[in-house]
Coordinates of C-alpha atoms and ligand atoms in Angstrom, one line a residue:
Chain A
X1 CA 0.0 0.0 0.0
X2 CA 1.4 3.4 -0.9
X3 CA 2.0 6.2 1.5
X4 CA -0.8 8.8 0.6
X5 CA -3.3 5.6 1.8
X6 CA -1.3 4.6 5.1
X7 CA -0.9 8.0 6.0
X8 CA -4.0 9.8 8.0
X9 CA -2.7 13.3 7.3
X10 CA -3.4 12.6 4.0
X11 CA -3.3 15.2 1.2
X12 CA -1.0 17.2 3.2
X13 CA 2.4 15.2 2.5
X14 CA 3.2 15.1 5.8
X15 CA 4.8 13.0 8.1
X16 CA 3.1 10.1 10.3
X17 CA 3.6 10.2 13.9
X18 CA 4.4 6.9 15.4
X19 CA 5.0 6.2 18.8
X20 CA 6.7 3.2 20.3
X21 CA 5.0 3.6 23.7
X22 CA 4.3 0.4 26.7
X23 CA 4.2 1.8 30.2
X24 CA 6.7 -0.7 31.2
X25 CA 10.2 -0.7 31.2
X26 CA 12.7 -3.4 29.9
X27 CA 9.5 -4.9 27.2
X28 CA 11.2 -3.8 24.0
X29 CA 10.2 0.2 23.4
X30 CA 14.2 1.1 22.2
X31 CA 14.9 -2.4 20.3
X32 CA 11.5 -2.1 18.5
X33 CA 11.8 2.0 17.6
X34 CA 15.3 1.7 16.1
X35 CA 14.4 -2.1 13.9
X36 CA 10.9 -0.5 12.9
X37 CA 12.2 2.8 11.5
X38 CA 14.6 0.8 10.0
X39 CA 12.7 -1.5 8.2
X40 CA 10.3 1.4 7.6
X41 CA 13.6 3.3 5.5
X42 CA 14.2 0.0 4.1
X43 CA 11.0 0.0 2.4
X44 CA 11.6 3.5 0.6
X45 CA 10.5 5.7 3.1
X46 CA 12.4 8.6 4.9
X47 CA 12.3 7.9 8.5
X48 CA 13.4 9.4 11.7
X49 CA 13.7 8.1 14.8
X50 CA 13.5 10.4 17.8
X51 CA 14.4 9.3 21.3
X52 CA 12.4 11.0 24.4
X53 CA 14.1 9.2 26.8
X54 CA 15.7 12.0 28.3
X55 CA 18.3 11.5 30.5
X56 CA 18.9 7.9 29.9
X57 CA 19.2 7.8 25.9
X58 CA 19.9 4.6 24.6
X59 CA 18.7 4.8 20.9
X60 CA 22.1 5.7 19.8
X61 CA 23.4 2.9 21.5
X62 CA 20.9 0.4 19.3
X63 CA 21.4 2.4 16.1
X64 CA 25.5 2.7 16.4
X65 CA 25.7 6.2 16.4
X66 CA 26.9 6.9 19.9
X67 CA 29.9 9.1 18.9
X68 CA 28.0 10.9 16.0
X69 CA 26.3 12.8 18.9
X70 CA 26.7 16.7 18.9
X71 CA 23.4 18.3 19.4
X72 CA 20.4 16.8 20.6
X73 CA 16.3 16.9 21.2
X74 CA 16.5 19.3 23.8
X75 CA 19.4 21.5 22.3
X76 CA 17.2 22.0 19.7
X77 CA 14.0 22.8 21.9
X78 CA 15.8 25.6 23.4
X79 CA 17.9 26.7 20.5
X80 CA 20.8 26.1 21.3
X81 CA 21.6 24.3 18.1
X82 CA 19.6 23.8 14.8
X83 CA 17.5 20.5 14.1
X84 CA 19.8 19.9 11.0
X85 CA 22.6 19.9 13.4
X86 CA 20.9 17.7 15.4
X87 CA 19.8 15.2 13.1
X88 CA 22.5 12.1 12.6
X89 CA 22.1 10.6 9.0
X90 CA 22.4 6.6 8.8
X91 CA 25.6 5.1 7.6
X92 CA 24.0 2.2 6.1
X93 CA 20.5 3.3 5.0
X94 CA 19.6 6.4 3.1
X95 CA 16.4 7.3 4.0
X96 CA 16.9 6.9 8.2
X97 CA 18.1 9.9 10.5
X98 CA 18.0 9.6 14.3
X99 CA 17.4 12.7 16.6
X100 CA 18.9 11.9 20.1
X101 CA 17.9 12.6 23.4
X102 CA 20.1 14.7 25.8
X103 CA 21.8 12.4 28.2
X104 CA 22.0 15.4 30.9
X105 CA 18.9 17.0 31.3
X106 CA 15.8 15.9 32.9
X107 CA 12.8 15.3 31.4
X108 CA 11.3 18.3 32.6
X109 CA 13.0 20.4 30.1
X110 CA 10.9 18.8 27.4
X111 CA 8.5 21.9 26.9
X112 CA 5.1 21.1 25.3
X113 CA 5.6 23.6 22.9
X114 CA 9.2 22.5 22.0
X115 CA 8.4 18.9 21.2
X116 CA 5.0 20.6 18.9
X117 CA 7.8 22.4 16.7
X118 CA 10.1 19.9 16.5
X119 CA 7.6 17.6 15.6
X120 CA 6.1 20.2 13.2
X121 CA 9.4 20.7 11.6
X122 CA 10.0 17.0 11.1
X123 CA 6.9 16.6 9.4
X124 CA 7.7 18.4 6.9
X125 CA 10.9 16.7 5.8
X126 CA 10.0 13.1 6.4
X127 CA 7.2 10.7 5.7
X128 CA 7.4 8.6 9.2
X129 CA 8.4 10.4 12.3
X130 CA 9.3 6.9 15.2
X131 CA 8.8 8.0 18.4
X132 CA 10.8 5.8 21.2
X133 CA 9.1 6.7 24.1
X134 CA 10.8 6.4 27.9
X135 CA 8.8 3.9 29.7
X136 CA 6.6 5.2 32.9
X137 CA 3.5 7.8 32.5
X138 CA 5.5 11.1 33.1
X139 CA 6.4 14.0 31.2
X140 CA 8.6 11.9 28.5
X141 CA 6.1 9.5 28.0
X142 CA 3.5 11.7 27.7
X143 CA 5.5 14.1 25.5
X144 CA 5.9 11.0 23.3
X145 CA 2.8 9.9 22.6
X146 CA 0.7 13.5 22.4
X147 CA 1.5 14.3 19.1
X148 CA 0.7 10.7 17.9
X149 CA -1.0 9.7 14.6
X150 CA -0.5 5.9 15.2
X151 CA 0.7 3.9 18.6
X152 CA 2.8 0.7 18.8
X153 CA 1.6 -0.8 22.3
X154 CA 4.9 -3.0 22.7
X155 CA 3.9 -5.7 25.2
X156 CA 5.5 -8.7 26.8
X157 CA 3.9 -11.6 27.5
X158 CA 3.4 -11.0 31.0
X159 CA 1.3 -10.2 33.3
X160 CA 2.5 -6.2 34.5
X161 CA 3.5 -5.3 31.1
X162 CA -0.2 -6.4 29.7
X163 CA -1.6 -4.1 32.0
X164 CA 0.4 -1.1 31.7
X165 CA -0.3 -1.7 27.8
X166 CA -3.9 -1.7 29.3
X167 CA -3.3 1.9 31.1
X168 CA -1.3 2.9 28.1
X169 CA -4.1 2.6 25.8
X170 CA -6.2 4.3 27.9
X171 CA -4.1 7.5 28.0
X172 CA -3.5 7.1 24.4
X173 CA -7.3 7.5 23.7
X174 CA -7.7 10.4 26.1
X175 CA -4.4 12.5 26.9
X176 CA -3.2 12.9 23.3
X177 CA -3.7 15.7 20.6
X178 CA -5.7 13.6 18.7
X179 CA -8.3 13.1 21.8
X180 CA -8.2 17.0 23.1
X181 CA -8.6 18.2 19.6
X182 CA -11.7 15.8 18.6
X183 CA -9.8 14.2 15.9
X184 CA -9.8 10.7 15.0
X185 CA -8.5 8.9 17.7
X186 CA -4.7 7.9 18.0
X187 CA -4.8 4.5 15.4
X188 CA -3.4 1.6 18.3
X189 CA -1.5 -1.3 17.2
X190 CA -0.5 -4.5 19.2
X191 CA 3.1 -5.7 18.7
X192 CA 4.2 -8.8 21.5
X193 CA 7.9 -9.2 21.9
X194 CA 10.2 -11.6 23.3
X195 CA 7.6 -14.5 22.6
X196 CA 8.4 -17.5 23.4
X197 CA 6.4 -20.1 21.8
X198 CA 7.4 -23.7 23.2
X199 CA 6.6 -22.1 26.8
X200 CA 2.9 -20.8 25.4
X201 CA 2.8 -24.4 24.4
X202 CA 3.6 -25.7 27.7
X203 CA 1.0 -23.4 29.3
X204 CA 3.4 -21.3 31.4
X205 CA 3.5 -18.0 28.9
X206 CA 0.5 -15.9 28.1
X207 CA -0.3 -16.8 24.3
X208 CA -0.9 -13.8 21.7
X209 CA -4.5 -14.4 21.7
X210 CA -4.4 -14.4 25.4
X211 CA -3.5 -10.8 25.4
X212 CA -5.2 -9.7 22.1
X213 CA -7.8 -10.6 23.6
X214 CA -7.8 -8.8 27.2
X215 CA -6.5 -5.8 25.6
X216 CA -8.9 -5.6 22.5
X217 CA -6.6 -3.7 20.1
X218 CA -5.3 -4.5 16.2
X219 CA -2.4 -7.1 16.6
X220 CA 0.7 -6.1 14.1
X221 CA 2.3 -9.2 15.1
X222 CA 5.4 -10.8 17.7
X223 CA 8.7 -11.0 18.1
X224 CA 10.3 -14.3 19.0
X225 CA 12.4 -14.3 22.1
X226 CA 15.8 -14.5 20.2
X227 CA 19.6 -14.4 20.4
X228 CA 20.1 -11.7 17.7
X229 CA 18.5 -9.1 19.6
X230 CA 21.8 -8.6 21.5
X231 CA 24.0 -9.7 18.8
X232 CA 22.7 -6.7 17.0
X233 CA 22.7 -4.0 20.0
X234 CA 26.1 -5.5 20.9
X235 CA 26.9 -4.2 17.0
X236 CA 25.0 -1.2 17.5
X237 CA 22.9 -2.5 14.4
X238 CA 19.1 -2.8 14.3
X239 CA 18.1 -6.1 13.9
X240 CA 16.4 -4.9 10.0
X241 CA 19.8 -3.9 9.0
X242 CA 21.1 -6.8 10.1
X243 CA 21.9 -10.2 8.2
X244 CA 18.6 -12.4 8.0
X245 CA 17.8 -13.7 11.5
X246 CA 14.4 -14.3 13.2
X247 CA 14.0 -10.6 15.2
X248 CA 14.5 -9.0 11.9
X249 CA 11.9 -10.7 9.8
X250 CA 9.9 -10.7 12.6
X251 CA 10.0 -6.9 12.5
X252 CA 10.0 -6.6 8.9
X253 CA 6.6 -8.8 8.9
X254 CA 5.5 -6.3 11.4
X255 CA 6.1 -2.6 9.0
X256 CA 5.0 -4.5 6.0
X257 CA 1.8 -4.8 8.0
X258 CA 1.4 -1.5 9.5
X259 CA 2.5 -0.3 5.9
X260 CA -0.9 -2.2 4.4
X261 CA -0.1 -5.7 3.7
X262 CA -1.7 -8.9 4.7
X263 CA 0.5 -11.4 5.8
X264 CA 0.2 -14.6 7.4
X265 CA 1.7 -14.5 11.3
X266 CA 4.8 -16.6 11.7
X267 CA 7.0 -17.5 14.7
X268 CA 3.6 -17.8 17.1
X269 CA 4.7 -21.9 17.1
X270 CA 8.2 -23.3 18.1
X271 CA 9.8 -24.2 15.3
X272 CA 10.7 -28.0 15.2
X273 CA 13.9 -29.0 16.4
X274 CA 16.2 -30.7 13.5
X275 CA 17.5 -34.8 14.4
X276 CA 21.0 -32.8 14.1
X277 CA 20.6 -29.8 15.8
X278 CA 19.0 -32.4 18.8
X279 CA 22.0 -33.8 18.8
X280 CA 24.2 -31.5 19.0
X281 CA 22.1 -29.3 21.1
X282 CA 22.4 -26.3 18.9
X283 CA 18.7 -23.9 18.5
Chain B
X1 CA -13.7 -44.8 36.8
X2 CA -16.0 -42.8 39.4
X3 CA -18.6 -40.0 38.4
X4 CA -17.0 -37.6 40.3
X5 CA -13.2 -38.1 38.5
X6 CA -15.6 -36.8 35.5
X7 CA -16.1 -33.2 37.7
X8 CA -11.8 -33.1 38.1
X9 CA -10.4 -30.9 35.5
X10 CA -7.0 -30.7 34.7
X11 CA -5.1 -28.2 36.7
X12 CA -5.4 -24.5 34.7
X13 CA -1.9 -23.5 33.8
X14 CA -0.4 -20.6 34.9
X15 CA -1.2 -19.0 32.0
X16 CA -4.6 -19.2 32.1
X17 CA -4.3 -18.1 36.2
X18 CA -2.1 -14.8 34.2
X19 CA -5.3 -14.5 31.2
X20 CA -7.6 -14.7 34.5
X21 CA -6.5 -12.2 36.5
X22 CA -5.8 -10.0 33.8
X23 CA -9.5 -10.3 32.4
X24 CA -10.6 -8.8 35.8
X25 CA -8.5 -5.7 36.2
X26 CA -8.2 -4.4 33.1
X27 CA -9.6 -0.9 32.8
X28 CA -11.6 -1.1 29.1
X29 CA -14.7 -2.2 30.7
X30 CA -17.0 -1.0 27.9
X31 CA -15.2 -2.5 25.2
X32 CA -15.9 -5.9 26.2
X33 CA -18.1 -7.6 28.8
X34 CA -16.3 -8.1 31.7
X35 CA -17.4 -11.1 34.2
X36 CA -20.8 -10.2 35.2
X37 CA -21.6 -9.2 38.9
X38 CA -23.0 -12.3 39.7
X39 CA -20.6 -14.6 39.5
X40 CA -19.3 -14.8 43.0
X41 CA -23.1 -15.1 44.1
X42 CA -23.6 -18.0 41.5
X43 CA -19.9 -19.9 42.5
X44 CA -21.7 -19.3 46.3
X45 CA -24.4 -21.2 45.1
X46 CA -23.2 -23.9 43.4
X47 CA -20.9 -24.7 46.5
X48 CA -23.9 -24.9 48.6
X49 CA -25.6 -27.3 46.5
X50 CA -22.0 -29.5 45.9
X51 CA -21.4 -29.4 49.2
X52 CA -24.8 -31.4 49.8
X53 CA -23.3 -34.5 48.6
X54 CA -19.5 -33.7 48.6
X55 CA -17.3 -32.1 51.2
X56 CA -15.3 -29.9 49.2
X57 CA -13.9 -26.2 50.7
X58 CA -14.6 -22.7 49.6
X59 CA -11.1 -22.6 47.7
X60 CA -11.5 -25.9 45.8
X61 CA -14.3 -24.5 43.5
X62 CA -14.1 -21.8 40.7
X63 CA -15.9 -20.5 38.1
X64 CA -14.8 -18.4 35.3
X65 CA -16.6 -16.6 32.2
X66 CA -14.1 -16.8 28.8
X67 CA -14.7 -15.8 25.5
X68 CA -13.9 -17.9 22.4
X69 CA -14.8 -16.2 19.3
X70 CA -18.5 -15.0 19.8
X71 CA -20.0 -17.2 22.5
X72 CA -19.0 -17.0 26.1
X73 CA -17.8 -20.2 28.5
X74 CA -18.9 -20.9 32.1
X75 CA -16.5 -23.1 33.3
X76 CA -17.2 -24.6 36.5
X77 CA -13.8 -26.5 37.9
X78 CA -14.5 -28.0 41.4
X79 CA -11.7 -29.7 42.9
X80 CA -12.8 -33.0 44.3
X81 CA -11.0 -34.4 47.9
X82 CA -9.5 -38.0 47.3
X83 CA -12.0 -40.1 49.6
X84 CA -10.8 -43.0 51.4
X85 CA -13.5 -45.6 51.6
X86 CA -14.0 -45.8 55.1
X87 CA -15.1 -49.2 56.6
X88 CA -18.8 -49.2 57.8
X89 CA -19.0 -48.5 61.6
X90 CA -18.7 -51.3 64.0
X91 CA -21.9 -52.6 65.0
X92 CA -22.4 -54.5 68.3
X93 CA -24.6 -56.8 69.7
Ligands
ADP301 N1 12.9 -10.1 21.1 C1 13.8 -10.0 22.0 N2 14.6 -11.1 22.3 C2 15.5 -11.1 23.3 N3 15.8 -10.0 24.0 C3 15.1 -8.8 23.7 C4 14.1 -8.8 22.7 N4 13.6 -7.5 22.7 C5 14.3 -6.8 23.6 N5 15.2 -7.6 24.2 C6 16.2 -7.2 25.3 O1 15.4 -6.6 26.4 C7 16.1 -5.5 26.9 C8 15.2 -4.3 27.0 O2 15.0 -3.9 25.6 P1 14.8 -2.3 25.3 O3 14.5 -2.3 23.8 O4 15.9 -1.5 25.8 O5 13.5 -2.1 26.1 P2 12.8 -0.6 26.6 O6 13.2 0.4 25.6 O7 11.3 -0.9 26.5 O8 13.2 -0.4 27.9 C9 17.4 -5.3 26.1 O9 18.4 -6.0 26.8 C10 17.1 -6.0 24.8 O10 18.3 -6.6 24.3
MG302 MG1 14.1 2.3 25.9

């Protein structure tokens, strides 16, 4: 599906807010921002990832870009450098930038008005704005979600994280632009990571329907449990620009589905284990 | 095999305890029917009427409304104490 259908601010070419949001920490928020607007650049379109975890970035970490760090969200809230300064260009994809968050400042210097003309700014240069929210319900998280267009509700399979996606939602469908303005409401997809589908088959992990079904929103898809996922942030690579492995495909099944495209859901069943790999106990 | 090995379920996993729970506190009460208010009056009930032929405690009965698909499922799970036969009392002449 093309961008002018995907996108709800349709007509006017610009960007679509998404926002990688979850309540809880630790479920996935940074690894699923930096591998979804990755795959998102990967598939032609000009992405940028913002961080609002202010004060404890770690999105350059994931994306490898650590030392490419001059200027940041906040410097460019309060002027004290220019978003083009700001904004670090991918070395391996074209159409990805990442906009940092200030490792010093708290997140109390994220102005309501500053994020609004940040945001408004990036809209007009890119068509997906990825917004990696800090987990909690305070300022950052809140500053991450209010301009929202679409949500990614990153859940674990576990009991705590399904409910803050629970309280998530919630705020999503009442504190956000979208809801004080009357617009349509924020659009809310479902994405389950580190799955783990031999213990759902033992009984002993919620299942995906479990938790589609408690929280009652669109399901994008899951993410297997899997090794890469450090591999990759030990490289400082997201697991889309990666060589094939699971996480990645998983992800990429995930954008081609928020991008339009039906697809049928994989990695929600262990995958059989090989006579060899039995034997020699590999996975 | 007894009638009453017919009433013991398998043990719920502790997934199903998690889906449970979950079901109950979940704030988007009006975008699905949560458990209706009478099911602790009904699970009362039932144990009242149990307990007329079967000794069984408070906590080894429980009911639960699911939803698969478009029809909703009582389950009714009573846990059933193993019951020694006892010999018939000793009667004297
Ligand atoms: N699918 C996965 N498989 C294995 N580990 C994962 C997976 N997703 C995330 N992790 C790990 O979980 C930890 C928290 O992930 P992160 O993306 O930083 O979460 P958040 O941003 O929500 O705090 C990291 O150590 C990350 O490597
Ligand atoms: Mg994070």
């Amino acid at each position: 599906m093309s961008k002018e259908n995907k996108s709800p601010n349709e007509g006017q070419n610009l960007a679509t807010v998404v926002v990688v949001t979850s309540g809880k920490g630790g479920v996935g928020k940074t690894t699923t921002s930096a591998a979804f607007a990755a795959g998102l650049a990967q598939r032609g379109y000009k992405t940028v990832v913002v961080d609002f975890d202010v004060g404890l970035r770690n999105l350059d970490l994931i994306m490898g870009c650590e030392r490419r760090v001059v200027y940041d969200l906040l410097n460019v809230i309060h002027g004290e450098g220019s978003l083009n300064q700001a904004l670090i260009k991918d070395k391996r994809q074209d159409n990805l930038f990442i906009l940092p968050a200030s490792q010093t400042r708290d997140k109390e210097a994220l102005t309501f008005e500053g994020v609004r003309d940040v945001i408004a700014d990036l809209q007009e240069r890119f068509d997906f704005i990825v917004c990696d929210s800090p987990a909690g319900i305070e300022k950052g998280a809140m500053a991450a979600m209010y301009f929202a267009d679409e949500a990614l509700v990153v859940t674990n399979p576990e009991i705590s994280s399904v409910r803050d996606s629970d309280r998530i939602i919630g705020m999503l469908a009442s504190k956000t632009r979208r809801a004080e303005e009357e617009l349509d409401p924020v659009e809310v997809h479902l994405v389950i990571t580190r799955y783990d589908p031999s213990r759902v088959h033992r009984g002993d992990m919620l299942s995906a329907e479990d938790i589609q079904e408690v929280l009652a929103i669109p399901f994008l898809g899951v993410v297997p449990e899997s090794k890469s996922v450090l591999i990759a942030s030990n490289a400082g690579i997201p697991t889309t620009l990666c060589e094939e492995n699971d996480a990645g495909n998983a992800y990429f099944d995930i954008v081609d589905r928020f991008l339009g495209h039906k697809l049928p859901h994989r990695f929600l069943v262990a995958p059989k284990k090989g006579i060899l790999s039995r034997f020699f106990g590999k996975e | 095999m007894s009638l009453f090995s017919f009433f013991r379920r398998k043990e719920p996993t502790s997934a199903s305890i998690a889906k449970e729970r979950l079901q109950i506190i979940v704030a988007h009460g009006g975008r699905r029917p949560s458990s209706p208010e009478f099911l602790p009056q009904l699970q009362k009930d039932i144990l009242e009427v149990v307990r007329k032929y079967i000794p069984v405690g408070e906590d080894q009965i429980n009911l639960s409304l699911d939803r698969k698909d478009d029809c909703e499922v009582l389950e009714l799970n009573i846990a059933i104490p193993d019951q020694t036969v006892k010999p018939p009392p000793r009667t004297r002449f």
